[in-house]
PDB file of C-alpha atoms and ligand atoms in Angstrom:
ATOM      1  CA  MET A  15       6.084 -19.261  29.746  1.00  0.00           C
ATOM      2  CA  ALA A  16       8.071 -17.751  27.001  1.00  0.00           C
ATOM      3  CA  VAL A  17       7.341 -14.483  25.721  1.00  0.00           C
ATOM      4  CA  LYS A  18       6.181 -14.823  22.050  1.00  0.00           C
ATOM      5  CA  THR A  19       8.035 -12.534  19.819  1.00  0.00           C
ATOM      6  CA  VAL A  20       6.188 -11.119  16.949  1.00  0.00           C
ATOM      7  CA  GLU A  21       7.877 -12.423  13.016  1.00  0.00           C
ATOM      8  CA  ARG A  22       8.737  -9.242  11.328  1.00  0.00           C
ATOM      9  CA  MET A  23       8.445  -8.520   7.097  1.00  0.00           C
ATOM     10  CA  LYS A  24      11.265  -6.564   6.177  1.00  0.00           C
ATOM     11  CA  SER A  25       9.306  -3.313   3.740  1.00  0.00           C
ATOM     12  CA  GLY A  26      11.558  -3.568   1.192  1.00  0.00           C
ATOM     13  CA  ILE A  27      11.430   0.651   2.116  1.00  0.00           C
ATOM     14  CA  GLU A  28      15.075   1.320   2.647  1.00  0.00           C
ATOM     15  CA  GLY A  29      15.026   3.650   6.168  1.00  0.00           C
ATOM     16  CA  PHE A  30      11.655   2.563   6.906  1.00  0.00           C
ATOM     17  CA  ASP A  31      12.513  -0.819   9.079  1.00  0.00           C
ATOM     18  CA  ASP A  32      14.732   1.607  11.792  1.00  0.00           C
ATOM     19  CA  LEU A  33      11.191   3.033  12.384  1.00  0.00           C
ATOM     20  CA  CYS A  34       9.568   0.177  13.547  1.00  0.00           C
ATOM     21  CA  GLY A  35      11.314  -2.336  15.429  1.00  0.00           C
ATOM     22  CA  GLY A  36      12.622  -4.216  12.096  1.00  0.00           C
ATOM     23  CA  GLY A  37       9.747  -3.636   9.732  1.00  0.00           C
ATOM     24  CA  PHE A  38       6.015  -4.939   9.874  1.00  0.00           C
ATOM     25  CA  ILE A  39       4.545  -7.379  11.979  1.00  0.00           C
ATOM     26  CA  ARG A  40       3.241 -10.338   9.530  1.00  0.00           C
ATOM     27  CA  ASN A  41      -0.200 -11.206   8.462  1.00  0.00           C
ATOM     28  CA  ARG A  42      -1.741  -7.468   9.319  1.00  0.00           C
ATOM     29  CA  SER A  43      -2.845  -5.053   7.168  1.00  0.00           C
ATOM     30  CA  TYR A  44      -1.056  -1.133   7.182  1.00  0.00           C
ATOM     31  CA  LEU A  45      -2.672   1.833   5.563  1.00  0.00           C
ATOM     32  CA  VAL A  46      -0.395   4.295   3.798  1.00  0.00           C
ATOM     33  CA  SER A  47      -2.146   7.896   3.472  1.00  0.00           C
ATOM     34  CA  GLY A  48      -1.032  11.012   2.276  1.00  0.00           C
ATOM     35  CA  THR A  49      -2.768  13.624  -0.841  1.00  0.00           C
ATOM     36  CA  SER A  50      -2.116  12.905  -4.480  1.00  0.00           C
ATOM     37  CA  GLY A  51       1.472  12.430  -5.383  1.00  0.00           C
ATOM     38  CA  ALA A  52       2.470  11.708  -1.979  1.00  0.00           C
ATOM     39  CA  GLY A  53       4.632   8.532  -2.856  1.00  0.00           C
ATOM     40  CA  LYS A  54       1.303   5.768  -2.167  1.00  0.00           C
ATOM     41  CA  THR A  55       1.533   3.690  -5.256  1.00  0.00           C
ATOM     42  CA  ILE A  56       5.591   3.941  -5.074  1.00  0.00           C
ATOM     43  CA  PHE A  57       5.373   2.584  -1.834  1.00  0.00           C
ATOM     44  CA  ALA A  58       2.776   0.122  -2.094  1.00  0.00           C
ATOM     45  CA  LEU A  59       4.864  -1.197  -4.779  1.00  0.00           C
ATOM     46  CA  GLN A  60       7.904  -1.107  -3.684  1.00  0.00           C
ATOM     47  CA  PHE A  61       7.174  -3.498  -0.846  1.00  0.00           C
ATOM     48  CA  LEU A  62       5.840  -6.134  -3.071  1.00  0.00           C
ATOM     49  CA  TYR A  63       8.834  -5.429  -5.657  1.00  0.00           C
ATOM     50  CA  ARG A  64      11.181  -5.851  -2.959  1.00  0.00           C
ATOM     51  CA  GLY A  65       9.321  -8.767  -1.710  1.00  0.00           C
ATOM     52  CA  ALA A  66       9.461 -10.746  -4.458  1.00  0.00           C
ATOM     53  CA  VAL A  67      13.168  -9.472  -5.688  1.00  0.00           C
ATOM     54  CA  ASP A  68      14.851  -9.730  -2.160  1.00  0.00           C
ATOM     55  CA  TYR A  69      12.479 -11.408  -0.324  1.00  0.00           C
ATOM     56  CA  GLU A  70      11.323 -14.461  -2.956  1.00  0.00           C
ATOM     57  CA  ASP A  71       7.380 -13.429  -0.994  1.00  0.00           C
ATOM     58  CA  PRO A  72       5.225 -13.691  -4.096  1.00  0.00           C
ATOM     59  CA  GLY A  73       2.632 -10.150  -4.008  1.00  0.00           C
ATOM     60  CA  ILE A  74      -1.153  -9.488  -4.894  1.00  0.00           C
ATOM     61  CA  PHE A  75      -1.623  -6.235  -6.417  1.00  0.00           C
ATOM     62  CA  ILE A  76      -5.141  -5.039  -6.352  1.00  0.00           C
ATOM     63  CA  ALA A  77      -5.474  -1.753  -8.474  1.00  0.00           C
ATOM     64  CA  THR A  78      -8.666   0.254  -8.417  1.00  0.00           C
ATOM     65  CA  GLU A  79      -6.896   3.374  -9.695  1.00  0.00           C
ATOM     66  CA  GLU A  80      -4.817   3.397 -12.305  1.00  0.00           C
ATOM     67  CA  ARG A  81      -4.747   0.803 -14.969  1.00  0.00           C
ATOM     68  CA  PRO A  82      -2.318  -2.094 -14.828  1.00  0.00           C
ATOM     69  CA  GLU A  83      -0.279  -1.234 -17.933  1.00  0.00           C
ATOM     70  CA  HIS A  84       0.419   2.107 -16.393  1.00  0.00           C
ATOM     71  CA  ILE A  85       1.623   0.976 -13.090  1.00  0.00           C
ATOM     72  CA  ARG A  86       4.254  -1.051 -15.482  1.00  0.00           C
ATOM     73  CA  GLU A  87       5.038   1.919 -17.282  1.00  0.00           C
ATOM     74  CA  ASN A  88       6.001   4.101 -14.160  1.00  0.00           C
ATOM     75  CA  VAL A  89       7.571   1.887 -12.240  1.00  0.00           C
ATOM     76  CA  ALA A  90      10.223   0.959 -15.184  1.00  0.00           C
ATOM     77  CA  ASN A  91      11.901   4.142 -14.579  1.00  0.00           C
ATOM     78  CA  PHE A  92      13.156   3.088 -10.863  1.00  0.00           C
ATOM     79  CA  GLY A  93      14.091  -0.629 -13.061  1.00  0.00           C
ATOM     80  CA  TRP A  94      11.300  -2.641 -11.440  1.00  0.00           C
ATOM     81  CA  ASP A  95      10.375  -5.373 -14.171  1.00  0.00           C
ATOM     82  CA  ILE A  96       6.782  -6.118 -13.288  1.00  0.00           C
ATOM     83  CA  GLU A  97       5.367  -8.366 -16.328  1.00  0.00           C
ATOM     84  CA  LYS A  98       8.686 -10.418 -15.524  1.00  0.00           C
ATOM     85  CA  LEU A  99       7.725 -10.653 -11.777  1.00  0.00           C
ATOM     86  CA  GLU A 100       3.656 -11.764 -13.649  1.00  0.00           C
ATOM     87  CA  GLU A 101       5.347 -14.264 -15.775  1.00  0.00           C
ATOM     88  CA  GLU A 102       7.281 -16.079 -13.110  1.00  0.00           C
ATOM     89  CA  ASN A 103       3.892 -16.003 -10.505  1.00  0.00           C
ATOM     90  CA  MET A 104       6.140 -13.830  -8.486  1.00  0.00           C
ATOM     91  CA  LEU A 105       3.121 -11.151  -8.804  1.00  0.00           C
ATOM     92  CA  ALA A 106      -0.357 -10.722  -9.775  1.00  0.00           C
ATOM     93  CA  ILE A 107      -2.051  -7.659 -10.382  1.00  0.00           C
ATOM     94  CA  VAL A 108      -6.159  -7.759 -10.112  1.00  0.00           C
ATOM     95  CA  ASP A 109      -7.547  -5.162 -12.526  1.00  0.00           C
ATOM     96  CA  ALA A 110     -10.604  -3.422 -10.818  1.00  0.00           C
ATOM     97  CA  SER A 111     -10.204  -0.069 -12.388  1.00  0.00           C
ATOM     98  CA  SER A 112     -11.021  -0.974 -15.985  1.00  0.00           C
ATOM     99  CA  ALA A 113     -14.457  -2.466 -15.273  1.00  0.00           C
ATOM    100  CA  LYS A 114     -15.362   0.611 -13.374  1.00  0.00           C
ATOM    101  CA  ILE A 115     -15.049   2.860 -16.201  1.00  0.00           C
ATOM    102  CA  GLY A 116     -16.554   0.305 -18.118  1.00  0.00           C
ATOM    103  CA  LEU A 117     -13.772  -0.613 -20.720  1.00  0.00           C
ATOM    104  CA  PRO A 118     -12.514  -4.429 -21.589  1.00  0.00           C
ATOM    105  CA  SER A 119     -10.040  -5.509 -20.007  1.00  0.00           C
ATOM    106  CA  GLU A 120      -6.666  -7.671 -21.644  1.00  0.00           C
ATOM    107  CA  GLU A 121      -5.834  -8.319 -18.272  1.00  0.00           C
ATOM    108  CA  LYS A 122      -5.402 -11.549 -16.646  1.00  0.00           C
ATOM    109  CA  PHE A 123      -7.362 -11.244 -13.461  1.00  0.00           C
ATOM    110  CA  VAL A 124      -9.962  -8.741 -13.562  1.00  0.00           C
ATOM    111  CA  ASP A 125     -12.638  -7.983 -11.114  1.00  0.00           C
ATOM    112  CA  VAL A 126     -16.180  -6.987 -12.421  1.00  0.00           C
ATOM    113  CA  ARG A 127     -18.814  -3.699 -11.931  1.00  0.00           C
ATOM    114  CA  PRO A 128     -19.866  -2.772  -9.693  1.00  0.00           C
ATOM    115  CA  PHE A 129     -17.762  -2.989  -7.020  1.00  0.00           C
ATOM    116  CA  ASP A 130     -18.834  -5.850  -4.958  1.00  0.00           C
ATOM    117  CA  THR A 131     -16.341  -6.842  -2.210  1.00  0.00           C
ATOM    118  CA  ARG A 132     -16.854 -10.876  -2.401  1.00  0.00           C
ATOM    119  CA  SER A 133     -16.396 -11.190  -5.731  1.00  0.00           C
ATOM    120  CA  LEU A 134     -12.896  -9.195  -4.833  1.00  0.00           C
ATOM    121  CA  ILE A 135     -12.272 -11.522  -2.432  1.00  0.00           C
ATOM    122  CA  ASP A 136     -13.035 -14.961  -4.600  1.00  0.00           C
ATOM    123  CA  ASN A 137     -10.772 -13.223  -7.020  1.00  0.00           C
ATOM    124  CA  ILE A 138      -7.806 -13.350  -3.569  1.00  0.00           C
ATOM    125  CA  ILE A 139      -8.150 -16.493  -2.625  1.00  0.00           C
ATOM    126  CA  THR A 140      -8.491 -17.851  -6.757  1.00  0.00           C
ATOM    127  CA  ILE A 141      -4.699 -15.869  -7.015  1.00  0.00           C
ATOM    128  CA  GLN A 142      -3.672 -17.130  -3.386  1.00  0.00           C
ATOM    129  CA  GLU A 143      -4.263 -20.907  -4.710  1.00  0.00           C
ATOM    130  CA  GLU A 144      -1.696 -19.845  -7.460  1.00  0.00           C
ATOM    131  CA  ILE A 145       0.781 -18.032  -6.353  1.00  0.00           C
ATOM    132  CA  SER A 146       0.501 -18.800  -2.429  1.00  0.00           C
ATOM    133  CA  ALA A 147       1.568 -14.647  -1.830  1.00  0.00           C
ATOM    134  CA  ARG A 148       2.661 -13.092   1.124  1.00  0.00           C
ATOM    135  CA  ARG A 149       2.089  -9.583   0.705  1.00  0.00           C
ATOM    136  CA  ALA A 150      -0.715  -7.857  -0.919  1.00  0.00           C
ATOM    137  CA  VAL A 151      -1.459  -4.707  -1.717  1.00  0.00           C
ATOM    138  CA  LEU A 152      -5.031  -3.027  -2.391  1.00  0.00           C
ATOM    139  CA  ASP A 153      -4.504   0.486  -4.255  1.00  0.00           C
ATOM    140  CA  SER A 154      -6.694   2.170  -3.253  1.00  0.00           C
ATOM    141  CA  THR A 155      -9.347   2.148  -0.273  1.00  0.00           C
ATOM    142  CA  THR A 156     -10.600   5.550  -1.769  1.00  0.00           C
ATOM    143  CA  ALA A 157     -12.354   4.082  -4.976  1.00  0.00           C
ATOM    144  CA  ILE A 158     -13.958   1.604  -3.176  1.00  0.00           C
ATOM    145  CA  GLY A 159     -14.912   3.917  -0.797  1.00  0.00           C
ATOM    146  CA  PHE A 160     -16.625   5.994  -3.569  1.00  0.00           C
ATOM    147  CA  GLN A 161     -18.508   3.376  -4.412  1.00  0.00           C
ATOM    148  CA  ILE A 162     -19.891   2.452  -1.168  1.00  0.00           C
ATOM    149  CA  MET A 163     -20.081   5.911   0.221  1.00  0.00           C
ATOM    150  CA  ASN A 164     -21.634   5.329   3.332  1.00  0.00           C
ATOM    151  CA  PRO A 165     -19.044   4.916   5.994  1.00  0.00           C
ATOM    152  CA  SER A 166     -20.151   2.261   8.525  1.00  0.00           C
ATOM    153  CA  LYS A 167     -20.568   0.064   5.291  1.00  0.00           C
ATOM    154  CA  ILE A 168     -17.056   1.357   4.226  1.00  0.00           C
ATOM    155  CA  ARG A 169     -15.468   0.575   7.327  1.00  0.00           C
ATOM    156  CA  VAL A 170     -17.688  -3.373   7.469  1.00  0.00           C
ATOM    157  CA  GLU A 171     -16.283  -3.812   3.645  1.00  0.00           C
ATOM    158  CA  LEU A 172     -12.994  -2.670   4.041  1.00  0.00           C
ATOM    159  CA  LEU A 173     -12.975  -4.777   7.734  1.00  0.00           C
ATOM    160  CA  LYS A 174     -13.518  -7.721   5.752  1.00  0.00           C
ATOM    161  CA  ILE A 175     -11.536  -7.638   2.905  1.00  0.00           C
ATOM    162  CA  ALA A 176      -8.308  -6.698   5.850  1.00  0.00           C
ATOM    163  CA  THR A 177      -8.998  -9.756   7.252  1.00  0.00           C
ATOM    164  CA  THR A 178      -9.187 -11.817   4.470  1.00  0.00           C
ATOM    165  CA  LEU A 179      -6.370 -11.176   3.445  1.00  0.00           C
ATOM    166  CA  GLU A 180      -4.295 -11.392   7.549  1.00  0.00           C
ATOM    167  CA  VAL A 181      -6.749 -14.978   6.827  1.00  0.00           C
ATOM    168  CA  LEU A 182      -4.621 -16.357   3.836  1.00  0.00           C
ATOM    169  CA  GLY A 183      -1.554 -15.041   5.624  1.00  0.00           C
ATOM    170  CA  LEU A 184      -0.525 -11.926   3.654  1.00  0.00           C
ATOM    171  CA  THR A 185       1.138  -9.381   5.025  1.00  0.00           C
ATOM    172  CA  SER A 186      -0.408  -6.030   3.118  1.00  0.00           C
ATOM    173  CA  ILE A 187      -0.880  -2.140   2.798  1.00  0.00           C
ATOM    174  CA  LEU A 188      -4.124  -0.359   2.111  1.00  0.00           C
ATOM    175  CA  THR A 189      -3.322   2.937   0.378  1.00  0.00           C
ATOM    176  CA  CYS A 190      -5.694   5.733   1.326  1.00  0.00           C
ATOM    177  CA  GLU A 191      -5.695   9.088  -0.373  1.00  0.00           C
ATOM    178  CA  VAL A 192      -6.656  11.822   1.428  1.00  0.00           C
ATOM    179  CA  VAL A 193      -7.757  15.239   0.124  1.00  0.00           C
ATOM    180  CA  ASP A 194      -5.427  17.535   3.070  1.00  0.00           C
ATOM    181  CA  GLU A 195      -2.232  17.194   4.250  1.00  0.00           C
ATOM    182  CA  GLY A 196      -3.352  16.662   8.387  1.00  0.00           C
ATOM    183  CA  HIS A 197      -6.158  14.193   7.517  1.00  0.00           C
ATOM    184  CA  ILE A 198      -5.472  10.312   8.325  1.00  0.00           C
ATOM    185  CA  SER A 199      -7.861   9.045   6.462  1.00  0.00           C
ATOM    186  CA  ARG A 200     -10.558  10.320   3.592  1.00  0.00           C
ATOM    187  CA  PHE A 201     -13.823   8.493   5.267  1.00  0.00           C
ATOM    188  CA  GLY A 202     -12.396   8.589   9.149  1.00  0.00           C
ATOM    189  CA  VAL A 203     -13.176   4.425   8.943  1.00  0.00           C
ATOM    190  CA  GLU A 204     -10.412   3.390   6.962  1.00  0.00           C
ATOM    191  CA  ASN A 205      -7.590   3.487  10.419  1.00  0.00           C
ATOM    192  CA  PHE A 206     -10.001   1.217  12.167  1.00  0.00           C
ATOM    193  CA  VAL A 207      -9.140  -1.981  10.182  1.00  0.00           C
ATOM    194  CA  THR A 208      -5.674  -2.071  10.138  1.00  0.00           C
ATOM    195  CA  GLU A 209      -3.198  -2.281  12.196  1.00  0.00           C
ATOM    196  CA  GLY A 210      -0.683   0.481  11.524  1.00  0.00           C
ATOM    197  CA  THR A 211      -1.192   4.075  10.124  1.00  0.00           C
ATOM    198  CA  ILE A 212       1.647   4.926   8.072  1.00  0.00           C
ATOM    199  CA  LEU A 213       0.826   9.326   6.725  1.00  0.00           C
ATOM    200  CA  LEU A 214       3.064  10.094   3.782  1.00  0.00           C
ATOM    201  CA  HIS A 215       3.507  14.095   3.340  1.00  0.00           C
ATOM    202  CA  TYR A 216       4.047  16.725   0.869  1.00  0.00           C
ATOM    203  CA  LYS A 217       4.127  19.801   2.203  1.00  0.00           C
ATOM    204  CA  ARG A 218       4.942  23.261   0.721  1.00  0.00           C
ATOM    205  CA  THR A 219       7.272  25.443   2.740  1.00  0.00           C
ATOM    206  CA  GLU A 220       8.386  28.326   0.848  1.00  0.00           C
ATOM    207  CA  ASN A 221       9.505  27.765  -2.392  1.00  0.00           C
ATOM    208  CA  VAL A 222       9.888  23.700  -1.745  1.00  0.00           C
ATOM    209  CA  ARG A 223       7.946  20.913  -1.590  1.00  0.00           C
ATOM    210  CA  VAL A 224       9.191  18.706   0.830  1.00  0.00           C
ATOM    211  CA  ARG A 225       8.511  14.645   1.637  1.00  0.00           C
ATOM    212  CA  SER A 226       8.064  13.195   5.055  1.00  0.00           C
ATOM    213  CA  LEU A 227       7.166  10.294   6.568  1.00  0.00           C
ATOM    214  CA  GLU A 228       5.324   9.690   9.759  1.00  0.00           C
ATOM    215  CA  ILE A 229       3.885   6.310  11.543  1.00  0.00           C
ATOM    216  CA  PHE A 230       1.225   7.728  13.024  1.00  0.00           C
ATOM    217  CA  LYS A 231       0.181   4.112  14.947  1.00  0.00           C
ATOM    218  CA  MET A 232       1.743   0.823  14.734  1.00  0.00           C
ATOM    219  CA  ARG A 233      -0.275  -1.640  17.134  1.00  0.00           C
ATOM    220  CA  GLY A 234       2.617  -4.313  18.686  1.00  0.00           C
ATOM    221  CA  THR A 235       5.734  -1.529  17.998  1.00  0.00           C
ATOM    222  CA  ASN A 236       7.793   0.921  19.677  1.00  0.00           C
ATOM    223  CA  HIS A 237       8.292   3.277  16.346  1.00  0.00           C
ATOM    224  CA  SER A 238       9.017   6.289  15.914  1.00  0.00           C
ATOM    225  CA  THR A 239       6.938   9.054  16.329  1.00  0.00           C
ATOM    226  CA  LYS A 240       8.938  11.670  14.553  1.00  0.00           C
ATOM    227  CA  LEU A 241       8.888  12.979  10.773  1.00  0.00           C
ATOM    228  CA  HIS A 242      11.159  11.317   8.746  1.00  0.00           C
ATOM    229  CA  PRO A 243      12.041  12.624   5.146  1.00  0.00           C
ATOM    230  CA  PHE A 244      12.420  10.738   1.904  1.00  0.00           C
ATOM    231  CA  ASP A 245      13.269  10.799  -1.213  1.00  0.00           C
ATOM    232  CA  ILE A 246      11.773   8.946  -4.262  1.00  0.00           C
ATOM    233  CA  THR A 247      15.356   8.482  -6.199  1.00  0.00           C
ATOM    234  CA  ASN A 248      15.222   6.454  -9.603  1.00  0.00           C
ATOM    235  CA  GLU A 249      15.306   3.263  -7.315  1.00  0.00           C
ATOM    236  CA  GLY A 250      12.553   3.976  -5.396  1.00  0.00           C
ATOM    237  CA  ILE A 251      11.801   5.384  -2.094  1.00  0.00           C
ATOM    238  CA  VAL A 252      14.768   5.744   0.513  1.00  0.00           C
ATOM    239  CA  VAL A 253      13.569   6.950   4.277  1.00  0.00           C
ATOM    240  CA  HIS A 254      16.352   9.080   6.102  1.00  0.00           C
ATOM    241  CA  SER A 255      15.776   7.748   9.565  1.00  0.00           C
ATOM    242  CA  GLN A 256      18.522   9.418  10.887  1.00  0.00           C
ATOM    243  CA  GLU A 257      16.920  12.655  10.032  1.00  0.00           C
ATOM    244  CA  GLU A 258      13.597  14.825  10.923  1.00  0.00           C
ATOM    245  CA  VAL A 259      11.684  17.526   9.302  1.00  0.00           C
ATOM    246  CA  TYR A 260      10.581  20.206  11.588  1.00  0.00           C
ATOM    247  CA  SER A 261       7.293  22.194  11.528  1.00  0.00           C
ATOM    248  CA  MET A 262       5.613  20.463   8.652  1.00  0.00           C
ATOM    249  CA  ILE A 263       1.480  20.973   9.784  1.00  0.00           C
TER     250      ILE A 263
HETATM  251  N1  ADP B  17      11.082   8.570 -11.290  1.00  0.00           N
HETATM  252  C1  ADP B  17      10.918   9.427 -10.392  1.00  0.00           C
HETATM  253  N2  ADP B  17      11.707   9.672  -9.744  1.00  0.00           N
HETATM  254  C2  ADP B  17      11.539  10.345  -8.390  1.00  0.00           C
HETATM  255  N3  ADP B  17      10.455  11.082  -8.846  1.00  0.00           N
HETATM  256  C3  ADP B  17       9.490  10.581  -8.772  1.00  0.00           C
HETATM  257  C4  ADP B  17       9.444   9.236  -9.736  1.00  0.00           C
HETATM  258  N4  ADP B  17       8.367   8.389 -10.387  1.00  0.00           N
HETATM  259  C5  ADP B  17       7.505   9.537  -9.855  1.00  0.00           C
HETATM  260  N5  ADP B  17       8.065  10.255  -8.882  1.00  0.00           N
HETATM  261  C6  ADP B  17       6.924  11.467  -7.940  1.00  0.00           C
HETATM  262  O1  ADP B  17       6.277  10.286  -7.126  1.00  0.00           O
HETATM  263  C7  ADP B  17       4.627  11.071  -7.409  1.00  0.00           C
HETATM  264  C8  ADP B  17       3.790  10.029  -7.793  1.00  0.00           C
HETATM  265  O2  ADP B  17       3.742   9.364  -6.788  1.00  0.00           O
HETATM  266  P1  ADP B  17       2.313   7.908  -6.408  1.00  0.00           P
HETATM  267  O3  ADP B  17       3.224   6.747  -5.743  1.00  0.00           O
HETATM  268  O4  ADP B  17       1.643   7.811  -7.798  1.00  0.00           O
HETATM  269  O5  ADP B  17       1.823   8.697  -5.876  1.00  0.00           O
HETATM  270  P2  ADP B  17       0.193   8.594  -4.580  1.00  0.00           P
HETATM  271  O6  ADP B  17      -0.323   7.244  -5.072  1.00  0.00           O
HETATM  272  O7  ADP B  17       0.190   8.805  -3.600  1.00  0.00           O
HETATM  273  O8  ADP B  17      -1.265   9.563  -5.657  1.00  0.00           O
HETATM  274  C9  ADP B  17       5.059  11.875  -8.833  1.00  0.00           C
HETATM  275  O9  ADP B  17       4.511  12.686  -8.798  1.00  0.00           O
HETATM  276  C10 ADP B  17       6.342  12.208  -8.585  1.00  0.00           C
HETATM  277  O10 ADP B  17       6.447  13.293  -8.002  1.00  0.00           O
HETATM  278 MG1   MG B  18      -1.614   6.339  -6.500  1.00  0.00          MG
END
């Protein structure tokens, strides 16, 4: 019997796929963790943007933290025309942030308050029927966690979301905001519902802050266990896969 090989999906993050056997395993979900400003949202959006532009993969972005209009503006710096992708049905943004703070939303896809997994999942299924996405992002699990608070319930709800994404044929990134370098997740459970965990470090050493990336866990993959420096350039994140950062933590 032939050994079954897994199908990989290019991340769209320059240098990253070299660290993990050619990319993400398809139809699985990955956690991207880091402190505020570490680059999680940019990493996740680049996965969707490059996925759509370079690999013709439609994507879904679930925004629980930032308002979609800010997301579009923030990445215009990188020359990423999000609105164009939305018009072409290559990207759908779910506004799960405006309702939360009681603001009306002019977005096409809006998730209601208070947070309800069923309603989010229904929303994702509806979008999926419309655009047949192959990539998805939930940015972030932390905002959802704060609406639930109970870690074992957070774990169950995130597992439902991650499993739904997998069943729908989506390869996905879930982001997680940690309070301190060295932490893997905020509520201690987010990393249990995903197949892999990527840590983005943004650590001060003497008078400079250095960005680095670490693959903490990736099931089914022979991955680097080192800290690799990365830059946020005018074109997005570039990981220096041949270089290492020492004594970060
Ligand atoms: N065009 C750019 N060039 C270089 N760095 C940028 C650019 N845009 C944003 N950044 C950096 O990225 C950070 C925000 O990244 P983001 O992905 O939003 O962080 P997180 O989601 O982890 O909080 C900013 O604080 C800034 O340091
Ligand atoms: Mg963010």
